[in-house]
Amino acid sequence: MSHSYDDWLASSAAEREKRGLTRRLRHRHEDESLIDVASNDYLGLSTDPRVVRAACDAVRAWGAGSTGSRLVSGSTELHRALELDLAGQLGGEESLLFSSGYAANLGVITALGGTDTLVVSDAGNHASIVDACRLSRSRVVVTPHADLDAVAAALRGRAEPRALVAIDAVFSADGGLAPLAELHDICHAHDALLVLDEAHSVGVVGDGRGLAFSAGLADAPDLVRTVTLSKALGSQGGAVLASAAVTDHLVNTARTFIFDTGLAPASVGAARAALAILVAEPDLVERLRARRDQLASALGVPPPPSAVVSLVLGEPGLAVAVAQACRSEGVLVGCFRPPSVPPGESRVRLTARAALSEVDVKVATDVVLTAIEKLR
Ligand SMILES: Cc1ncc(COP(=O)(O)O)c(C=O)c1O
């Protein structure tokens, strides 16, 4: 390592430590028994035997890797079958797989943005949308969280011939919903495209098919949705749901599609099985909701419209200490600090999951509340 890097790495690490912002990997044991109120495996499908079997079957049939970009060698009939299933079940004319939800957001916004396109992005959006905006070479207006007037004002005053508005359907840090119907009306009135990231709404909102589907907007021609296969679907990967004109444009111009190895067959097979279960077993989503209501009630907060309950604690040090105390008592909670949330809004974040029992939720919430009371 060069001397200039030695000094810089050491001082960066010291500064992070001082501000309570150091992140450390914790390696899960195979037989870990923590109560998980942190992961995004909302429906418990990552370990469902049918999903695991589908992943193994896909590996046997297609190999461990997809062997290249989808445009070269990495596009199997299995990839296409999942794309047809996604569009068939979640609505929308077409669907296109990416190797992650992150790559899907980067691909869509960079391919549909550009110097002649205004991009309007909500201040609460996920980092993948933030990065996509930066890479898009568009003029970007960041509007205050869920501020419809600010979106309308940005669109009204634009000089660019085209505009797109990007927003998370469920905000991953606080669990709130995008004001979808109103936003769609505003976009429609100003001839703008709406890009909706359904990462945390698939498997959770409505009958599990997400926010746009439950709002009757899944087939709206001016709506582009991104989804991840790595949360409620328990697998890995991402997809875009949109018109055929849009997905065709992405195949030809989205750099995270063209220059990226196709999604691994195991992930495709697993996601396909998980999607079939999600649609066939709506009681899974009901079970998730029951746990969500129990979680919120025990923590003394209103039930969120999603599966995410956040307890804002303020400074990062306190959030880390609470998360550590919970872990030592056998409960895994999320710990969100800047830049995931604004300064002063560090928090523990709990996710309701269908696989939790009533007892799990009771134990987890008791532990969290005790830790906060002790450490605050
Ligand atoms: C709102 C949102 N969008 C996109 C992503 C990225 O999805 P993936 O993990 O599949 O890359 C995430 C992941 O945390 C997310 O929370």
GROMACS .gro file of C-alpha atoms and ligand atoms in nm:
model
  392
    1MET     CA    1   0.000   0.000   0.000
    2SER     CA    2   0.138   0.344  -0.086
    3HIS     CA    3   0.221   0.581   0.202
    4SER     CA    4  -0.035   0.834   0.086
    5TYR     CA    5  -0.305   0.567   0.114
    6ASP     CA    6  -0.179   0.443   0.454
    7ASP     CA    7  -0.233   0.786   0.607
    8TRP     CA    8  -0.564   0.849   0.437
    9LEU     CA    9  -0.712   0.509   0.524
   10ALA     CA   10  -0.606   0.544   0.888
   11SER     CA   11  -0.745   0.895   0.928
   12SER     CA   12  -1.072   0.803   0.748
   13ALA     CA   13  -1.116   0.503   0.980
   14ALA     CA   14  -1.043   0.716   1.288
   15GLU     CA   15  -1.294   0.980   1.177
   16ARG     CA   16  -1.564   0.716   1.116
   17GLU     CA   17  -1.500   0.564   1.458
   18LYS     CA   18  -1.521   0.905   1.629
   19ARG     CA   19  -1.858   0.975   1.464
   20GLY     CA   20  -2.002   0.632   1.548
   21LEU     CA   21  -2.025   0.544   1.179
   22THR     CA   22  -1.796   0.241   1.156
   23ARG     CA   23  -1.962  -0.054   0.984
   24ARG     CA   24  -1.845  -0.407   1.053
   25LEU     CA   25  -1.937  -0.734   0.890
   26ARG     CA   26  -2.085  -0.995   1.119
   27HIS     CA   27  -2.071  -1.346   0.981
   28ARG     CA   28  -2.380  -1.558   1.036
   29HIS     CA   29  -2.332  -1.917   1.153
   30GLU     CA   30  -2.521  -2.182   0.962
   31ASP     CA   31  -2.724  -2.273   1.271
   32GLU     CA   32  -2.769  -1.923   1.413
   33SER     CA   33  -3.071  -1.896   1.638
   34LEU     CA   34  -3.123  -1.519   1.666
   35ILE     CA   35  -3.480  -1.393   1.628
   36ASP     CA   36  -3.458  -1.213   1.294
   37VAL     CA   37  -3.644  -0.882   1.287
   38ALA     CA   38  -3.381  -0.728   1.059
   39SER     CA   39  -3.383  -0.908   0.727
   40ASN     CA   40  -3.594  -0.840   0.420
   41ASP     CA   41  -3.699  -1.204   0.388
   42TYR     CA   42  -4.055  -1.086   0.452
   43LEU     CA   43  -4.232  -1.409   0.364
   44GLY     CA   44  -3.963  -1.652   0.479
   45LEU     CA   45  -3.921  -1.777   0.122
   46SER     CA   46  -3.539  -1.775   0.116
   47THR     CA   47  -3.542  -2.105   0.307
   48ASP     CA   48  -3.872  -2.248   0.181
   49PRO     CA   49  -3.790  -2.603   0.062
   50ARG     CA   50  -3.977  -2.547  -0.266
   51VAL     CA   51  -3.769  -2.238  -0.341
   52VAL     CA   52  -3.443  -2.407  -0.244
   53ARG     CA   53  -3.531  -2.708  -0.461
   54ALA     CA   54  -3.605  -2.482  -0.757
   55ALA     CA   55  -3.264  -2.317  -0.716
   56CYS     CA   56  -3.095  -2.661  -0.713
   57ASP     CA   57  -3.294  -2.778  -1.016
   58ALA     CA   58  -3.192  -2.463  -1.206
   59VAL     CA   59  -2.824  -2.521  -1.126
   60ARG     CA   60  -2.846  -2.880  -1.246
   61ALA     CA   61  -3.017  -2.778  -1.568
   62TRP     CA   62  -2.828  -2.457  -1.650
   63GLY     CA   63  -2.506  -2.456  -1.446
   64ALA     CA   64  -2.374  -2.250  -1.158
   65GLY     CA   65  -2.328  -1.932  -1.355
   66SER     CA   66  -2.507  -1.781  -1.652
   67THR     CA   67  -2.174  -1.761  -1.844
   68GLY     CA   68  -2.199  -1.413  -1.992
   69SER     CA   69  -2.402  -1.103  -2.059
   70ARG     CA   70  -2.764  -1.178  -2.151
   71LEU     CA   71  -2.680  -1.044  -2.499
   72VAL     CA   72  -2.389  -1.285  -2.547
   73SER     CA   73  -2.453  -1.620  -2.377
   74GLY     CA   74  -2.627  -1.556  -2.047
   75SER     CA   75  -2.994  -1.554  -2.148
   76THR     CA   76  -3.163  -1.889  -2.090
   77GLU     CA   77  -3.520  -2.003  -2.146
   78LEU     CA   78  -3.543  -1.997  -1.767
   79HIS     CA   79  -3.467  -1.621  -1.764
   80ARG     CA   80  -3.741  -1.566  -2.019
   81ALA     CA   81  -3.988  -1.782  -1.825
   82LEU     CA   82  -3.936  -1.569  -1.513
   83GLU     CA   83  -3.979  -1.248  -1.715
   84LEU     CA   84  -4.310  -1.378  -1.851
   85ASP     CA   85  -4.420  -1.483  -1.501
   86LEU     CA   86  -4.331  -1.143  -1.352
   87ALA     CA   87  -4.523  -0.949  -1.615
   88GLY     CA   88  -4.810  -1.200  -1.601
   89GLN     CA   89  -4.844  -1.188  -1.223
   90LEU     CA   90  -4.743  -0.831  -1.133
   91GLY     CA   91  -4.893  -0.670  -1.446
   92GLY     CA   92  -4.724  -0.462  -1.713
   93GLU     CA   93  -4.661  -0.542  -2.076
   94GLU     CA   94  -4.303  -0.668  -2.038
   95SER     CA   95  -4.037  -0.745  -1.784
   96LEU     CA   96  -3.657  -0.757  -1.802
   97LEU     CA   97  -3.424  -0.920  -1.550
   98PHE     CA   98  -3.112  -0.755  -1.407
   99SER     CA   99  -2.848  -0.901  -1.176
  100SER     CA  100  -2.979  -0.698  -0.880
  101GLY     CA  101  -3.239  -0.438  -0.787
  102TYR     CA  102  -2.951  -0.191  -0.764
  103ALA     CA  103  -2.849  -0.267  -1.122
  104ALA     CA  104  -3.213  -0.238  -1.236
  105ASN     CA  105  -3.243   0.113  -1.090
  106LEU     CA  106  -2.909   0.220  -1.237
  107GLY     CA  107  -3.005   0.073  -1.574
  108VAL     CA  108  -3.348   0.232  -1.597
  109ILE     CA  109  -3.262   0.582  -1.484
  110THR     CA  110  -2.940   0.610  -1.681
  111ALA     CA  111  -3.101   0.469  -1.996
  112LEU     CA  112  -3.412   0.687  -1.972
  113GLY     CA  113  -3.227   0.995  -1.844
  114GLY     CA  114  -2.958   1.205  -2.011
  115THR     CA  115  -2.873   1.569  -2.069
  116ASP     CA  116  -3.209   1.636  -2.234
  117THR     CA  117  -3.411   1.480  -1.951
  118LEU     CA  118  -3.503   1.626  -1.613
  119VAL     CA  119  -3.491   1.375  -1.329
  120VAL     CA  120  -3.694   1.449  -1.015
  121SER     CA  121  -3.598   1.233  -0.719
  122ASP     CA  122  -3.753   1.214  -0.370
  123ALA     CA  123  -3.513   1.299  -0.085
  124GLY     CA  124  -3.596   0.966   0.084
  125ASN     CA  125  -3.504   0.749  -0.214
  126HIS     CA  126  -3.275   0.448  -0.186
  127ALA     CA  127  -2.903   0.489  -0.260
  128SER     CA  128  -2.941   0.301  -0.589
  129ILE     CA  129  -3.173   0.574  -0.720
  130VAL     CA  130  -2.943   0.845  -0.583
  131ASP     CA  131  -2.648   0.687  -0.766
  132ALA     CA  132  -2.856   0.638  -1.080
  133CYS     CA  133  -2.943   1.009  -1.079
  134ARG     CA  134  -2.575   1.100  -1.049
  135LEU     CA  135  -2.478   0.869  -1.335
  136SER     CA  136  -2.764   0.977  -1.560
  137ARG     CA  137  -2.600   1.308  -1.666
  138SER     CA  138  -2.946   1.462  -1.624
  139ARG     CA  139  -3.027   1.779  -1.437
  140VAL     CA  140  -3.154   1.636  -1.109
  141VAL     CA  141  -3.400   1.805  -0.875
  142VAL     CA  142  -3.421   1.641  -0.532
  143THR     CA  143  -3.760   1.719  -0.381
  144PRO     CA  144  -3.841   1.709  -0.008
  145HIS     CA  145  -3.976   1.372   0.103
  146ALA     CA  146  -4.327   1.302  -0.037
  147ASP     CA  147  -4.374   1.669  -0.134
  148LEU     CA  148  -4.617   1.662  -0.427
  149ASP     CA  149  -4.617   2.040  -0.475
  150ALA     CA  150  -4.238   2.038  -0.511
  151VAL     CA  151  -4.259   1.764  -0.776
  152ALA     CA  152  -4.524   1.957  -0.969
  153ALA     CA  153  -4.318   2.279  -0.947
  154ALA     CA  154  -4.004   2.103  -1.073
  155LEU     CA  155  -4.192   1.955  -1.370
  156ARG     CA  156  -4.374   2.280  -1.449
  157GLY     CA  157  -4.055   2.484  -1.470
  158ARG     CA  158  -3.854   2.242  -1.682
  159ALA     CA  159  -3.671   2.333  -2.001
  160GLU     CA  160  -3.588   1.973  -2.097
  161PRO     CA  161  -3.810   1.797  -2.353
  162ARG     CA  162  -3.851   1.491  -2.128
  163ALA     CA  163  -3.882   1.432  -1.754
  164LEU     CA  164  -3.893   1.135  -1.523
  165VAL     CA  165  -3.986   1.121  -1.156
  166ALA     CA  166  -3.828   0.846  -0.943
  167ILE     CA  167  -3.962   0.731  -0.608
  168ASP     CA  168  -3.955   0.432  -0.372
  169ALA     CA  169  -4.299   0.268  -0.335
  170VAL     CA  170  -4.209   0.187   0.027
  171PHE     CA  171  -3.938   0.397   0.185
  172SER     CA  172  -3.690   0.146   0.316
  173ALA     CA  173  -3.583   0.347   0.621
  174ASP     CA  174  -3.923   0.453   0.761
  175GLY     CA  175  -4.169   0.213   0.599
  176GLY     CA  176  -4.395   0.487   0.459
  177LEU     CA  177  -4.569   0.462   0.120
  178ALA     CA  178  -4.524   0.685  -0.184
  179PRO     CA  179  -4.835   0.895  -0.261
  180LEU     CA  180  -4.865   0.697  -0.582
  181ALA     CA  181  -5.205   0.798  -0.725
  182GLU     CA  182  -5.144   1.172  -0.677
  183LEU     CA  183  -4.790   1.146  -0.811
  184HIS     CA  184  -4.907   0.955  -1.114
  185ASP     CA  185  -5.167   1.226  -1.185
  186ILE     CA  186  -4.901   1.496  -1.159
  187CYS     CA  187  -4.666   1.305  -1.392
  188HIS     CA  188  -4.950   1.250  -1.636
  189ALA     CA  189  -5.044   1.619  -1.633
  190HIS     CA  190  -4.682   1.717  -1.707
  191ASP     CA  191  -4.605   1.442  -1.958
  192ALA     CA  192  -4.345   1.285  -1.729
  193LEU     CA  193  -4.259   0.918  -1.680
  194LEU     CA  194  -4.295   0.777  -1.329
  195VAL     CA  195  -4.027   0.529  -1.213
  196LEU     CA  196  -4.148   0.340  -0.905
  197ASP     CA  197  -3.911   0.120  -0.705
  198GLU     CA  198  -4.123  -0.163  -0.560
  199ALA     CA  199  -3.834  -0.330  -0.371
  200HIS     CA  200  -4.014  -0.332  -0.033
  201SER     CA  201  -4.373  -0.346  -0.156
  202VAL     CA  202  -4.374  -0.673  -0.353
  203GLY     CA  203  -4.481  -0.946  -0.110
  204VAL     CA  204  -4.608  -0.688   0.135
  205VAL     CA  205  -4.851  -0.429  -0.009
  206GLY     CA  206  -5.202  -0.522  -0.127
  207ASP     CA  207  -5.230  -0.893  -0.201
  208GLY     CA  208  -4.851  -0.905  -0.222
  209ARG     CA  209  -4.823  -0.783  -0.580
  210GLY     CA  210  -4.708  -0.439  -0.476
  211LEU     CA  211  -4.827  -0.081  -0.463
  212ALA     CA  212  -4.894  -0.011  -0.831
  213PHE     CA  213  -5.084  -0.337  -0.874
  214SER     CA  214  -5.302  -0.270  -0.569
  215ALA     CA  215  -5.368   0.086  -0.694
  216GLY     CA  216  -5.482  -0.048  -1.034
  217LEU     CA  217  -5.189   0.123  -1.209
  218ALA     CA  218  -4.982  -0.181  -1.306
  219ASP     CA  219  -5.066  -0.138  -1.674
  220ALA     CA  220  -5.031   0.241  -1.687
  221PRO     CA  221  -4.821   0.315  -1.997
  222ASP     CA  222  -4.634   0.602  -1.829
  223LEU     CA  223  -4.523   0.390  -1.532
  224VAL     CA  224  -4.196   0.196  -1.510
  225ARG     CA  225  -4.148  -0.029  -1.207
  226THR     CA  226  -3.832  -0.180  -1.068
  227VAL     CA  227  -3.849  -0.477  -0.833
  228THR     CA  228  -3.594  -0.679  -0.646
  229LEU     CA  229  -3.597  -1.057  -0.624
  230SER     CA  230  -3.387  -1.041  -0.307
  231LYS     CA  231  -3.641  -0.935  -0.045
  232ALA     CA  232  -3.990  -1.092  -0.025
  233LEU     CA  233  -3.902  -1.331  -0.309
  234GLY     CA  234  -3.612  -1.464  -0.103
  235SER     CA  235  -3.371  -1.493  -0.396
  236GLN     CA  236  -3.132  -1.248  -0.564
  237GLY     CA  237  -3.160  -1.018  -0.863
  238GLY     CA  238  -3.382  -0.742  -0.997
  239ALA     CA  239  -3.628  -0.673  -1.274
  240VAL     CA  240  -3.796  -0.390  -1.461
  241LEU     CA  241  -4.168  -0.401  -1.545
  242ALA     CA  242  -4.262  -0.167  -1.827
  243SER     CA  243  -4.389  -0.137  -2.181
  244ALA     CA  244  -4.214  -0.341  -2.450
  245ALA     CA  245  -4.082  -0.015  -2.598
  246VAL     CA  246  -3.906   0.062  -2.268
  247THR     CA  247  -3.763  -0.288  -2.211
  248ASP     CA  248  -3.642  -0.296  -2.572
  249HIS     CA  249  -3.469   0.039  -2.514
  250LEU     CA  250  -3.308  -0.104  -2.198
  251VAL     CA  251  -3.179  -0.413  -2.381
  252ASN     CA  252  -3.009  -0.176  -2.624
  253THR     CA  253  -2.889   0.102  -2.394
  254ALA     CA  254  -2.888   0.010  -2.022
  255ARG     CA  255  -2.522  -0.040  -1.939
  256THR     CA  256  -2.597  -0.250  -1.629
  257PHE     CA  257  -2.786  -0.488  -1.856
  258ILE     CA  258  -2.546  -0.495  -2.152
  259PHE     CA  259  -2.215  -0.508  -1.963
  260ASP     CA  260  -2.315  -0.735  -1.675
  261THR     CA  261  -2.328  -1.113  -1.654
  262GLY     CA  262  -2.685  -1.242  -1.662
  263LEU     CA  263  -2.851  -1.335  -1.335
  264ALA     CA  264  -2.731  -1.675  -1.204
  265PRO     CA  265  -2.969  -1.962  -1.292
  266ALA     CA  266  -3.013  -2.059  -0.925
  267SER     CA  267  -3.147  -1.711  -0.849
  268VAL     CA  268  -3.379  -1.718  -1.148
  269GLY     CA  269  -3.519  -2.061  -1.056
  270ALA     CA  270  -3.562  -1.966  -0.690
  271ALA     CA  271  -3.738  -1.638  -0.773
  272ARG     CA  272  -3.973  -1.813  -1.013
  273ALA     CA  273  -4.077  -2.065  -0.745
  274ALA     CA  274  -4.112  -1.788  -0.486
  275LEU     CA  275  -4.333  -1.580  -0.715
  276ALA     CA  276  -4.561  -1.879  -0.773
  277ILE     CA  277  -4.591  -1.931  -0.396
  278LEU     CA  278  -4.659  -1.562  -0.336
  279VAL     CA  279  -4.948  -1.567  -0.580
  280ALA     CA  280  -5.090  -1.906  -0.474
  281GLU     CA  281  -5.070  -1.846  -0.098
  282PRO     CA  282  -5.205  -1.502  -0.010
  283ASP     CA  283  -5.236  -1.610   0.354
  284LEU     CA  284  -4.857  -1.568   0.376
  285VAL     CA  285  -4.905  -1.193   0.328
  286GLU     CA  286  -5.187  -1.199   0.587
  287ARG     CA  287  -4.955  -1.371   0.835
  288LEU     CA  288  -4.691  -1.105   0.772
  289ARG     CA  289  -4.953  -0.835   0.840
  290ALA     CA  290  -5.061  -0.996   1.166
  291ARG     CA  291  -4.698  -0.998   1.286
  292ARG     CA  292  -4.658  -0.638   1.167
  293ASP     CA  293  -4.960  -0.526   1.370
  294GLN     CA  294  -4.837  -0.713   1.677
  295LEU     CA  295  -4.488  -0.562   1.639
  296ALA     CA  296  -4.617  -0.207   1.603
  297SER     CA  297  -4.862  -0.239   1.890
  298ALA     CA  298  -4.596  -0.379   2.126
  299LEU     CA  299  -4.362  -0.094   2.035
  300GLY     CA  300  -4.638   0.165   2.083
  301VAL     CA  301  -4.634   0.298   1.724
  302PRO     CA  302  -4.908   0.299   1.460
  303PRO     CA  303  -4.894  -0.002   1.224
  304PRO     CA  304  -4.704   0.101   0.910
  305PRO     CA  305  -4.849   0.043   0.561
  306SER     CA  306  -4.548  -0.184   0.495
  307ALA     CA  307  -4.349  -0.435   0.700
  308VAL     CA  308  -4.092  -0.183   0.830
  309VAL     CA  309  -4.108  -0.029   1.179
  310SER     CA  310  -3.840   0.226   1.264
  311LEU     CA  311  -3.757   0.364   1.608
  312VAL     CA  312  -3.561   0.684   1.563
  313LEU     CA  313  -3.300   0.724   1.839
  314GLY     CA  314  -3.094   1.021   1.718
  315GLU     CA  315  -2.720   0.975   1.743
  316PRO     CA  316  -2.546   0.681   1.573
  317GLY     CA  317  -2.370   0.565   1.892
  318LEU     CA  318  -2.703   0.502   2.065
  319ALA     CA  319  -2.847   0.311   1.768
  320VAL     CA  320  -2.535   0.090   1.754
  321ALA     CA  321  -2.543   0.027   2.128
  322VAL     CA  322  -2.912  -0.069   2.120
  323ALA     CA  323  -2.859  -0.302   1.824
  324GLN     CA  324  -2.562  -0.467   1.999
  325ALA     CA  325  -2.755  -0.509   2.324
  326CYS     CA  326  -3.043  -0.671   2.133
  327ARG     CA  327  -2.803  -0.908   1.959
  328SER     CA  328  -2.648  -1.016   2.287
  329GLU     CA  329  -3.003  -1.099   2.401
  330GLY     CA  330  -3.068  -1.308   2.088
  331VAL     CA  331  -3.253  -1.056   1.871
  332LEU     CA  332  -3.125  -0.928   1.537
  333VAL     CA  333  -3.245  -0.573   1.453
  334GLY     CA  334  -3.136  -0.338   1.175
  335CYS     CA  335  -2.924  -0.036   1.264
  336PHE     CA  336  -2.954   0.255   1.021
  337ARG     CA  337  -2.708   0.545   1.038
  338PRO     CA  338  -2.596   0.816   0.793
  339PRO     CA  339  -2.572   0.802   0.498
  340SER     CA  340  -2.865   0.555   0.502
  341VAL     CA  341  -3.067   0.815   0.696
  342PRO     CA  342  -3.014   1.191   0.753
  343PRO     CA  343  -2.782   1.303   1.038
  344GLY     CA  344  -2.959   1.301   1.376
  345GLU     CA  345  -3.204   1.031   1.261
  346SER     CA  346  -3.009   0.713   1.337
  347ARG     CA  347  -3.245   0.436   1.431
  348VAL     CA  348  -3.312   0.072   1.488
  349ARG     CA  349  -3.528  -0.073   1.216
  350LEU     CA  350  -3.742  -0.380   1.263
  351THR     CA  351  -3.903  -0.585   0.990
  352ALA     CA  352  -4.214  -0.795   1.037
  353ARG     CA  353  -4.185  -1.136   0.876
  354ALA     CA  354  -4.437  -1.409   0.812
  355ALA     CA  355  -4.200  -1.673   0.952
  356LEU     CA  356  -4.196  -1.520   1.301
  357SER     CA  357  -4.421  -1.664   1.570
  358GLU     CA  358  -4.624  -1.452   1.812
  359VAL     CA  359  -4.376  -1.551   2.082
  360ASP     CA  360  -4.081  -1.439   1.864
  361VAL     CA  361  -4.237  -1.096   1.824
  362LYS     CA  362  -4.316  -1.069   2.195
  363VAL     CA  363  -3.959  -1.161   2.291
  364ALA     CA  364  -3.806  -0.932   2.025
  365THR     CA  365  -4.011  -0.627   2.120
  366ASP     CA  366  -3.948  -0.678   2.494
  367VAL     CA  367  -3.574  -0.697   2.427
  368VAL     CA  368  -3.574  -0.388   2.206
  369LEU     CA  369  -3.774  -0.177   2.451
  370THR     CA  370  -3.559  -0.286   2.746
  371ALA     CA  371  -3.239  -0.205   2.557
  372ILE     CA  372  -3.365   0.141   2.462
  373GLU     CA  373  -3.478   0.216   2.817
  374LYS     CA  374  -3.141   0.106   2.959
  375LEU     CA  375  -2.920   0.288   2.709
  376ARG     CA  376  -3.105   0.609   2.633
  377LIG     C1  377  -3.564   0.061  -0.201
  377LIG     C2  378  -3.457  -0.029  -0.254
  377LIG     N1  379  -3.431  -0.029  -0.385
  377LIG     C3  380  -3.336  -0.108  -0.438
  377LIG     C4  381  -3.261  -0.190  -0.359
  377LIG     C5  382  -3.154  -0.274  -0.422
  377LIG     O1  383  -3.199  -0.405  -0.440
  377LIG     P1  384  -3.095  -0.526  -0.448
  377LIG     O2  385  -3.058  -0.557  -0.306
  377LIG     O3  386  -3.168  -0.634  -0.516
  377LIG     O4  387  -2.976  -0.478  -0.524
  377LIG     C6  388  -3.283  -0.194  -0.222
  377LIG     C7  389  -3.201  -0.284  -0.137
  377LIG     O5  390  -3.179  -0.264  -0.022
  377LIG     C8  391  -3.384  -0.111  -0.168
  377LIG     O6  392  -3.408  -0.111  -0.035
   0.00000   0.00000   0.00000
